[in-house]
Short mmCIF file of C-alpha atoms in Angstrom, two decimals:
data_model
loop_
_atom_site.label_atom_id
_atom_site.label_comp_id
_atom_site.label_asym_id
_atom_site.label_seq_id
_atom_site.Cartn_x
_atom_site.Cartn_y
_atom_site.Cartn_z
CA UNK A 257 15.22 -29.49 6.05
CA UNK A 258 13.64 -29.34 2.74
CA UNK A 259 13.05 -26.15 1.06
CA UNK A 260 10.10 -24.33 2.01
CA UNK A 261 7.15 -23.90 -0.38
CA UNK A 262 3.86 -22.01 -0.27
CA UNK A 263 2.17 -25.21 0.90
CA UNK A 264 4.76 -25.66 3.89
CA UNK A 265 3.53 -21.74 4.85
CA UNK A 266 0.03 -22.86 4.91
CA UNK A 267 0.37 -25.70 7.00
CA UNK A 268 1.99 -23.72 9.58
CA UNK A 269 0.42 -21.63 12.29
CA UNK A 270 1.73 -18.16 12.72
CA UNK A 271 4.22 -16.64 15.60
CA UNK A 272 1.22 -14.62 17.98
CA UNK A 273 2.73 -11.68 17.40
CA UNK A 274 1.11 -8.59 19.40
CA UNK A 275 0.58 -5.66 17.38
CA UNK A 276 1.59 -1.96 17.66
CA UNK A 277 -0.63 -0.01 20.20
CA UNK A 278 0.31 3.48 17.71
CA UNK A 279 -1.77 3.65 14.15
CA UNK A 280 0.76 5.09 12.82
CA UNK A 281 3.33 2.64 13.61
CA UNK A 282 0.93 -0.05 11.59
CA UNK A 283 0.29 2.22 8.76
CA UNK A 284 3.95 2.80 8.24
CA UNK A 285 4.13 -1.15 8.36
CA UNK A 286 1.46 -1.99 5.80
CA UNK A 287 2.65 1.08 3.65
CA UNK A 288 6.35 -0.27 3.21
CA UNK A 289 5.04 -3.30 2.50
CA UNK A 290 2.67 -2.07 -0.33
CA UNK A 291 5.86 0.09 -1.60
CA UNK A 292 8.21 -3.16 -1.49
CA UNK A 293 5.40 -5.17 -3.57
CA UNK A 294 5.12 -2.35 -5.82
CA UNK A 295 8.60 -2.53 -6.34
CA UNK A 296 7.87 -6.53 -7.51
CA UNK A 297 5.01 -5.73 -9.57
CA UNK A 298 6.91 -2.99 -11.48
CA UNK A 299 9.99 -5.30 -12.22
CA UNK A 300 7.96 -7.69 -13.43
CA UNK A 301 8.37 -10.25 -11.29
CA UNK A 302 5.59 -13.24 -10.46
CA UNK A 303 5.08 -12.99 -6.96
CA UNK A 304 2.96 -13.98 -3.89
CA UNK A 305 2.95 -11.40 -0.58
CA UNK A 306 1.33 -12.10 2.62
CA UNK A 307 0.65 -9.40 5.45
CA UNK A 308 1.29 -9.52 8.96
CA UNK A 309 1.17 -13.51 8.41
CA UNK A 310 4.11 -14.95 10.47
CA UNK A 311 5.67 -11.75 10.17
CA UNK A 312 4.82 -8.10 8.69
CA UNK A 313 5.41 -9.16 5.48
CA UNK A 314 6.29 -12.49 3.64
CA UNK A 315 6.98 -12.37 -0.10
CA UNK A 316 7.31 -15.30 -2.47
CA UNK A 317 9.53 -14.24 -5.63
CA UNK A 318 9.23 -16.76 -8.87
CA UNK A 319 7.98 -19.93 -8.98
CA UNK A 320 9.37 -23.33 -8.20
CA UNK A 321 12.77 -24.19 -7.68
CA UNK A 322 13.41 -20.86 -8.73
CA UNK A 323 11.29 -19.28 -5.74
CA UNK A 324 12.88 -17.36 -3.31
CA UNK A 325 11.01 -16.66 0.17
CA UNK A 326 11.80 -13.54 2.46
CA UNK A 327 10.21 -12.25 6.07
CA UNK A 328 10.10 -8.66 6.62
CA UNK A 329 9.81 -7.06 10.11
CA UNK A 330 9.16 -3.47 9.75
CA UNK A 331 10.14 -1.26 12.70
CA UNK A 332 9.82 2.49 12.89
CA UNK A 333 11.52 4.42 14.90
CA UNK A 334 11.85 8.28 16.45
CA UNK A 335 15.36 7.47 17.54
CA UNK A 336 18.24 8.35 15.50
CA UNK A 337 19.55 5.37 15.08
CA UNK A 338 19.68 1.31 15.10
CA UNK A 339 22.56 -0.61 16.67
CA UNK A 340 23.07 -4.03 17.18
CA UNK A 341 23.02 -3.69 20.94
CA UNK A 342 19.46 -2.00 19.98
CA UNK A 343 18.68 -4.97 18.00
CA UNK A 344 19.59 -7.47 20.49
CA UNK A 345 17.87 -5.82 23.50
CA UNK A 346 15.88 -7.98 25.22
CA UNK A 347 12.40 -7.70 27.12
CA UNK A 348 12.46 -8.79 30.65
CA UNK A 349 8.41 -10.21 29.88
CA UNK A 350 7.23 -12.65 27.44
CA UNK A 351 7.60 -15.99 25.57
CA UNK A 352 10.69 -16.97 23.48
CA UNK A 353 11.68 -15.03 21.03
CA UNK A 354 12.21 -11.36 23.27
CA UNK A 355 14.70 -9.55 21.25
CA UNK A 356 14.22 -7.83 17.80
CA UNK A 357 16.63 -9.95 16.63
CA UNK A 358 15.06 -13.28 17.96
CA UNK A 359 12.06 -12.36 16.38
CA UNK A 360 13.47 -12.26 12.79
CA UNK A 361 15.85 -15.52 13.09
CA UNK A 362 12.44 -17.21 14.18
CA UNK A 363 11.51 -17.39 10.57
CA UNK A 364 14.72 -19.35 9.86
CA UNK A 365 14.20 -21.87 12.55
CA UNK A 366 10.79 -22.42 11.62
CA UNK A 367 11.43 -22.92 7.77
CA UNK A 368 14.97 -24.16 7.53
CA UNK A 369 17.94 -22.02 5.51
CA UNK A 370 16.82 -22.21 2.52
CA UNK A 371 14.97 -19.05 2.54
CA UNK A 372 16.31 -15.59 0.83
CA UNK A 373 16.27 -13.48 4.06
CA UNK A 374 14.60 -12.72 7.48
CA UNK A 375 14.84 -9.00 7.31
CA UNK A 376 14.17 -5.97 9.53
CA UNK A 377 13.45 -2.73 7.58
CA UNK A 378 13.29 0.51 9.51
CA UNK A 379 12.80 4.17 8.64
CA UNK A 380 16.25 4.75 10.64
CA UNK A 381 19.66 3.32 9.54
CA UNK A 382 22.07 0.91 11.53
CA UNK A 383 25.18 2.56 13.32
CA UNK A 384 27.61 -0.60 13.17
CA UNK A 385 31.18 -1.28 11.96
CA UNK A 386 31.41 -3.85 9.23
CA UNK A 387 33.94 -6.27 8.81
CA UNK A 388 35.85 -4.94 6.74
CA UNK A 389 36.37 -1.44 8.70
CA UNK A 390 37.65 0.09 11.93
CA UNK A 391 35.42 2.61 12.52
CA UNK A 392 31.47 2.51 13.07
CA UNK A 393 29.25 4.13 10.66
CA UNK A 394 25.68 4.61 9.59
CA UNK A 395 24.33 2.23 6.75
CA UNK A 396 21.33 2.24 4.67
CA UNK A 397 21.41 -0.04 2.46
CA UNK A 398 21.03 -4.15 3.12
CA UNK A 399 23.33 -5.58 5.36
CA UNK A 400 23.38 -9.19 6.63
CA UNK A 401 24.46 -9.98 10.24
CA UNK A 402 27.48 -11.67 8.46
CA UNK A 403 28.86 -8.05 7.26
CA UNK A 404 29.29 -6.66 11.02
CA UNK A 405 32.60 -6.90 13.05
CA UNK A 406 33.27 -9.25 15.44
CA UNK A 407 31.92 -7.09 18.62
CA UNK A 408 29.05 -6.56 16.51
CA UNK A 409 28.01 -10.07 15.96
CA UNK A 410 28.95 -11.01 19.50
CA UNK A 411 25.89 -8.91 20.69
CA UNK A 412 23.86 -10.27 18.59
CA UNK A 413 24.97 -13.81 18.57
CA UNK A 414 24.09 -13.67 22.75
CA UNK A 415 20.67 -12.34 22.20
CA UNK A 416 19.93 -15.26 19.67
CA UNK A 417 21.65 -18.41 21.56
CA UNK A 418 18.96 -16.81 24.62
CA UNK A 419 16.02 -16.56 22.44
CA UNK A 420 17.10 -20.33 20.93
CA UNK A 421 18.81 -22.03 23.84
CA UNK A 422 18.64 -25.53 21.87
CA UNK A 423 18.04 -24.60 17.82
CA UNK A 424 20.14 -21.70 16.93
CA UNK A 425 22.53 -22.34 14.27
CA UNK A 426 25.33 -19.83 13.76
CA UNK A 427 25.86 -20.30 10.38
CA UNK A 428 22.09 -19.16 9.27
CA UNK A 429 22.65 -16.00 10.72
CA UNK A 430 24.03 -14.39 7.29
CA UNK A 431 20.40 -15.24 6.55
CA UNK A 432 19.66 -12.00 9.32
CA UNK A 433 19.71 -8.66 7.21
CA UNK A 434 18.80 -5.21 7.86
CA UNK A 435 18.21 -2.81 5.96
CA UNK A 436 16.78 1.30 6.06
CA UNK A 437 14.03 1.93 3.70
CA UNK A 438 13.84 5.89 2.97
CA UNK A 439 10.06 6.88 4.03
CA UNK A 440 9.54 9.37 6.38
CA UNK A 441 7.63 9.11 9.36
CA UNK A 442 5.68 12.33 8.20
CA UNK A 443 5.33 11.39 4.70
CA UNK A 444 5.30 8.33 3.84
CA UNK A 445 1.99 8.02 2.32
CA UNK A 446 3.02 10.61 -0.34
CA UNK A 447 6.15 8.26 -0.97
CA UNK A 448 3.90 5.12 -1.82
CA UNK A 449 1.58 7.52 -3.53
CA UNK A 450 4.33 8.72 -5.61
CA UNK A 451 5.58 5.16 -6.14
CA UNK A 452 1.89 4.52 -7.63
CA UNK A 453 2.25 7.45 -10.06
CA UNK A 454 5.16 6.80 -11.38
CA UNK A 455 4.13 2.85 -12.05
CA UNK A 456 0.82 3.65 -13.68
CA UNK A 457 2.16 6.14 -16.02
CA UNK A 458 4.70 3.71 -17.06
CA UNK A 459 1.63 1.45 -17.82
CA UNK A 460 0.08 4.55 -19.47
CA UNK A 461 0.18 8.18 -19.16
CA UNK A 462 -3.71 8.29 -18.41
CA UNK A 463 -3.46 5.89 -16.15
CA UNK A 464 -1.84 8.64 -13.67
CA UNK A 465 -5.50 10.14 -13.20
CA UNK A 466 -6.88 7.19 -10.80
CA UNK A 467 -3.65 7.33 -9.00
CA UNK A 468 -5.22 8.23 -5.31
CA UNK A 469 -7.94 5.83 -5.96
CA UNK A 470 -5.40 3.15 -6.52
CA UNK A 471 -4.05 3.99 -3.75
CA UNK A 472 -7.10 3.77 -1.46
CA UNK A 473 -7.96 0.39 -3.41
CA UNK A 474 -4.56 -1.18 -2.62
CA UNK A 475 -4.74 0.08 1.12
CA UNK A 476 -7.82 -1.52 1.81
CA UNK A 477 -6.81 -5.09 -0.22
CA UNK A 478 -3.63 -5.09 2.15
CA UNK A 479 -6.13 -4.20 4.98
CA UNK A 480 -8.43 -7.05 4.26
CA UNK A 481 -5.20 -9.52 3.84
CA UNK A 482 -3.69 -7.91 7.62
CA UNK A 483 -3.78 -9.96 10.31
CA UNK A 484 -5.65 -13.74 10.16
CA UNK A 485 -3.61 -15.84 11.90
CA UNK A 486 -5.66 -18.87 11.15
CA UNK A 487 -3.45 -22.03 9.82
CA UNK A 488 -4.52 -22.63 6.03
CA UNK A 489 -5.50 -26.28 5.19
CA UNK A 490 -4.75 -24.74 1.34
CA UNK A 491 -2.77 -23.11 -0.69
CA UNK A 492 -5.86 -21.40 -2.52
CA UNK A 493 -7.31 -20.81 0.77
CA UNK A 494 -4.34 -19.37 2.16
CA UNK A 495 -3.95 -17.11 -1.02
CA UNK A 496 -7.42 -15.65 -0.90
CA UNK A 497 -7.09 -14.80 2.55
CA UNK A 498 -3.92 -13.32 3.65
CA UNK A 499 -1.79 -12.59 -0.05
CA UNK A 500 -1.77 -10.15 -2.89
CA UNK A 501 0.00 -11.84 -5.86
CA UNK A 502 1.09 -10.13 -9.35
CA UNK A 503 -2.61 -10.62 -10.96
CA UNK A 504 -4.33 -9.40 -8.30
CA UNK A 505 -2.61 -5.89 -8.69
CA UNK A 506 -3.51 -5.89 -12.15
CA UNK A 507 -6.92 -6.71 -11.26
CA UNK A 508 -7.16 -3.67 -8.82
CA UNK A 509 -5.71 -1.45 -11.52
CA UNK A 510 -8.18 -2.58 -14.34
CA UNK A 511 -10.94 -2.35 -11.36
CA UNK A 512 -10.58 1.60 -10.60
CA UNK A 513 -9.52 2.40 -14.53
CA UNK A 514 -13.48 1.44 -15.31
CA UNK A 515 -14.61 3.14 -12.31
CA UNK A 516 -17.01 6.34 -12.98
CA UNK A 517 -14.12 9.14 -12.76
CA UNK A 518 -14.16 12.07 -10.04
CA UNK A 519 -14.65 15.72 -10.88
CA UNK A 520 -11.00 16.06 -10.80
CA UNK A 521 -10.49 13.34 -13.47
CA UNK A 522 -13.15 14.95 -16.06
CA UNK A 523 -13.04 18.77 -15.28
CA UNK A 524 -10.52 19.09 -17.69
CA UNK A 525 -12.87 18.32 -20.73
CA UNK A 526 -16.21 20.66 -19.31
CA UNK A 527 -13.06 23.50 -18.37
CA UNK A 528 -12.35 23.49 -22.25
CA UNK A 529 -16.01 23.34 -23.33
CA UNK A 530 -17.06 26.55 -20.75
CA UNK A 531 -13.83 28.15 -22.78
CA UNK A 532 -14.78 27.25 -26.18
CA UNK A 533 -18.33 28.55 -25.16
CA UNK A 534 -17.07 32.04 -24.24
CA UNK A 535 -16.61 31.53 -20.61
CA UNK A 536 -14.08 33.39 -18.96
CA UNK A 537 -11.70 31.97 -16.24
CA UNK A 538 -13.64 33.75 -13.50
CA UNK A 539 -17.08 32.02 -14.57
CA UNK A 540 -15.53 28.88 -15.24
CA UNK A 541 -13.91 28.97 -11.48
CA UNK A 542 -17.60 29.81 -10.18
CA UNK A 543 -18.70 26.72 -12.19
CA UNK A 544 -16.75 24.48 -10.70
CA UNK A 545 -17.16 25.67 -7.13
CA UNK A 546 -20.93 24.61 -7.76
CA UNK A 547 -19.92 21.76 -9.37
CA UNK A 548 -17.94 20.74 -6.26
CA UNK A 549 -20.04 22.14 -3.56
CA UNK A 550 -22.95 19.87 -5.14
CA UNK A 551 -20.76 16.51 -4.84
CA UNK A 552 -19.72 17.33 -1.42
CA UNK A 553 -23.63 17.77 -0.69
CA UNK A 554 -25.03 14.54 -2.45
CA UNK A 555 -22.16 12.68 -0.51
CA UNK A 556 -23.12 14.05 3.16
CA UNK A 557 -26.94 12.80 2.36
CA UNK A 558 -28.41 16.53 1.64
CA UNK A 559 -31.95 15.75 0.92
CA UNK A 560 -31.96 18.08 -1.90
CA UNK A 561 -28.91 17.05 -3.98
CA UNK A 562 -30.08 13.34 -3.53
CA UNK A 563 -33.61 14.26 -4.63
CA UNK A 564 -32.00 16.47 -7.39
CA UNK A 565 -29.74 13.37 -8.54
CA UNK A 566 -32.41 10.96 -8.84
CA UNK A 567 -34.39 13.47 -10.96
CA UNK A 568 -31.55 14.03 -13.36
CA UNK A 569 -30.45 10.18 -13.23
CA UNK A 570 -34.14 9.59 -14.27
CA UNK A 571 -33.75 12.39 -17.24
CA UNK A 572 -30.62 11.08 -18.72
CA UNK A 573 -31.76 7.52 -18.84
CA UNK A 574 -35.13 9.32 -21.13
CA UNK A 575 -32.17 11.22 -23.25
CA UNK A 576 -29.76 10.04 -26.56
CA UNK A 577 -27.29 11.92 -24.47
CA UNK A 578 -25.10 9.36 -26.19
CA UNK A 579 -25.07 10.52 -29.25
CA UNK A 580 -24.36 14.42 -28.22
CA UNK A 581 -20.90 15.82 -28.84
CA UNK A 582 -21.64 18.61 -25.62
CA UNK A 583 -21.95 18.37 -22.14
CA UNK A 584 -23.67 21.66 -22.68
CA UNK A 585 -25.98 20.89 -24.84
CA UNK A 586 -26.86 17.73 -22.77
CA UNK A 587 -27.91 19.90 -19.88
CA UNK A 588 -30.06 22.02 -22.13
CA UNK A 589 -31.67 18.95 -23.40
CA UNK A 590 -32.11 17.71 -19.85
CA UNK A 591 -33.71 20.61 -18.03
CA UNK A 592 -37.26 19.80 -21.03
CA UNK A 593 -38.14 16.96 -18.40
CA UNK A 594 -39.42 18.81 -16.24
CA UNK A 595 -35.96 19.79 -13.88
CA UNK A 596 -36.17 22.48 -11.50
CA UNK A 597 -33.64 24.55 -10.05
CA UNK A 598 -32.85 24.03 -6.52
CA UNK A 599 -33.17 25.37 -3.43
CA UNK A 600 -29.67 25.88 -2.84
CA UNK A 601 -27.55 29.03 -2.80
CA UNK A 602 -24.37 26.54 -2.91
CA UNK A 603 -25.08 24.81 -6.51
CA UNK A 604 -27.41 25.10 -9.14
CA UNK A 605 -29.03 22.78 -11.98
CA UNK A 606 -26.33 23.45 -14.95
CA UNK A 607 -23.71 22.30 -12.21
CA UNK A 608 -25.70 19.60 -10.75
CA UNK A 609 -26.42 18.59 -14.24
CA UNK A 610 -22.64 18.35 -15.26
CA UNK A 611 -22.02 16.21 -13.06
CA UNK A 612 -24.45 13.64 -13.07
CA UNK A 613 -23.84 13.51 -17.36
CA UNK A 614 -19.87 13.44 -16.86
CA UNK A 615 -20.11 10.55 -14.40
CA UNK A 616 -22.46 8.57 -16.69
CA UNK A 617 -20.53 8.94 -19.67
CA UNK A 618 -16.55 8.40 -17.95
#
């Protein structure tokens, strides 16, 4: 069998695969995978990853003869631990494969052994007894099916020549790895989110300020790539539907860098203006409370703060503010059009006015 290639993916329609009933069980999924293409994009490696698309995640490393192709199946799990009798287990219901096992091999009968790896990553490590030991212990890092003692493989072995009564192949099952990926059940949005700091400040320390927003923006991308199990007729087409490649995560960081910043981004700047000004920490506290209570309003809908942001949005566009050197003074020059303080006992017009000029200018 030839070796598989991003058009050979295209042309062939996905395993049905039916999808976790728990939300949290598919946001752990979609996070790992984000983390493990993070991981690509920060070695610097060209790649092409495709979500729940044959399996939960496929990722092309490199280009050409060079490439390298790997399934993922991600699998979380409340119980201590994985075994192989766990991985073999078959359901009494269903079509071919049934086992956890079967599902993973699948990926080597359908595109031959010259893929990298049909992998099953899990928040809980494998119990087993490798080859080269006596007694059984608990392993996190990758291990292929080929690394397990003899009792091990058997159970295994069985659960695959059921699943593939006329096409399993022994010998690909060193392709079969597993492997424990450290994210916590109850935390493992603050792992990728960490993951994201630490790559954008390698990029550049102020990158670390649109960190969360990255986040969100690479959440959704995976979300709009998750689950069309349509058969490409193209490469291209198969791409812009289902992958996230090295240039698109550049893309999404250049996107939310030139994004108008939050309060959190800019407060910084105004906090050393109110100081400069003679404000003490108190005031500038009470400042920002404003500041934040009239966000929180013009993003519910309140009638006032949206009337109150047009009017300002309609000031600033009749003011140089461009050419002032103070956020302070901006808001002074503002208020001669005619602005009115509003009815609010939450915010007022200097804080409503800070943060319509900060999110103009950043």
């Amino acid at each position: 069998m030839p070796k598989p290639t991003l058009k050979t993916l295209a042309s062939k329609k996905p395993r049905e695969t039916a999808g976790s009933a728990a939300f949290m069980a598919f946001d752990y999924q979609v996070n790992v995978s984000m983390a493990l293409v993070l991981d690509l994009f920060r070695q610097g490696k060209e790649f092409v990853a495709l979500f729940d698309h044959h399996d939960d995640l496929v990722v092309f490393v490199g280009e050409g003869e060079d490439s390298e192709l790997s399934f993922y199946q991600v699998k979380s799990s409340t119980e201590l631990t994985w075994t192989a009798k766990r991985l073999a287990r078959r359901t009494p219901k269903g079509e071919l494969p049934k086992s956890i096992v079967g599902k993973a091999y699948y990926n080597v009968a359908q595109f031959g052994p010259e893929i990298r790896r049909a992998s099953i990553l899990s928040n809980r490590p494998l119990n087993a007894t490798l080859a080269t030991s006596t007694k059984s212990n608990l392993h996190d890092g990758e291990l292929s099916v080929a690394d397990l003692c003899s009792n091990d493989q058997d159970a295994l072995m069985k659960s695959l020549e059921a699943d593939f009564p006329a096409s399993f192949d022994k010998s690909h099952a060193a392709l079969l790895t597993f492997e424990r990926v450290p994210f916590d059940l109850e935390s493992y949005r603050a792992t990728v989110l960490g993951r994201i700091v630490t790559i954008l400040e390698e990029l550049h320390p102020d990158f670390v300020a649109v960190s969360s927003p990255f986040y969100t923006a690479l959440l959704a991308a995976a979300g709009e790539c998750t689950g069309n199990k349509t058969k490409s007729a193209t490469v291209e087409e198969l791409r812009k539907r289902v992958a996230l490649d090295r240039e698109a995560i550049s893309r999404l960081i250049v996107r939310v860098q030139s994004r108008s910043k939050n309060l959190v981004e800019w407060w910084s700047s105004v906090n050393d203006e109110l100081a400069a000004d003679g404000k003490r920490a108190l005031q500038i506290q009470r400042i920002k409370n404003k500041c934040m209570s009239y966000v929180n309003a013009r993003r519910a809908g309140d009638r006032t703060a949206s009337k109150l942001s047009a009017a300002i949005s309609d000031a600033i566009a009749k003011t140089a503010v461009g050419d002032m050197d103070s956020v302070l003074e901006a808001a002074i020059a503002l208020k001669t059009h005619g602005l009115a303080e509003p009815s609010s006992e939450l915010y007022d017009l200097q804080s409503a006015t800070i943060v319509e000029l900060m999110e103009s200018m950043t």
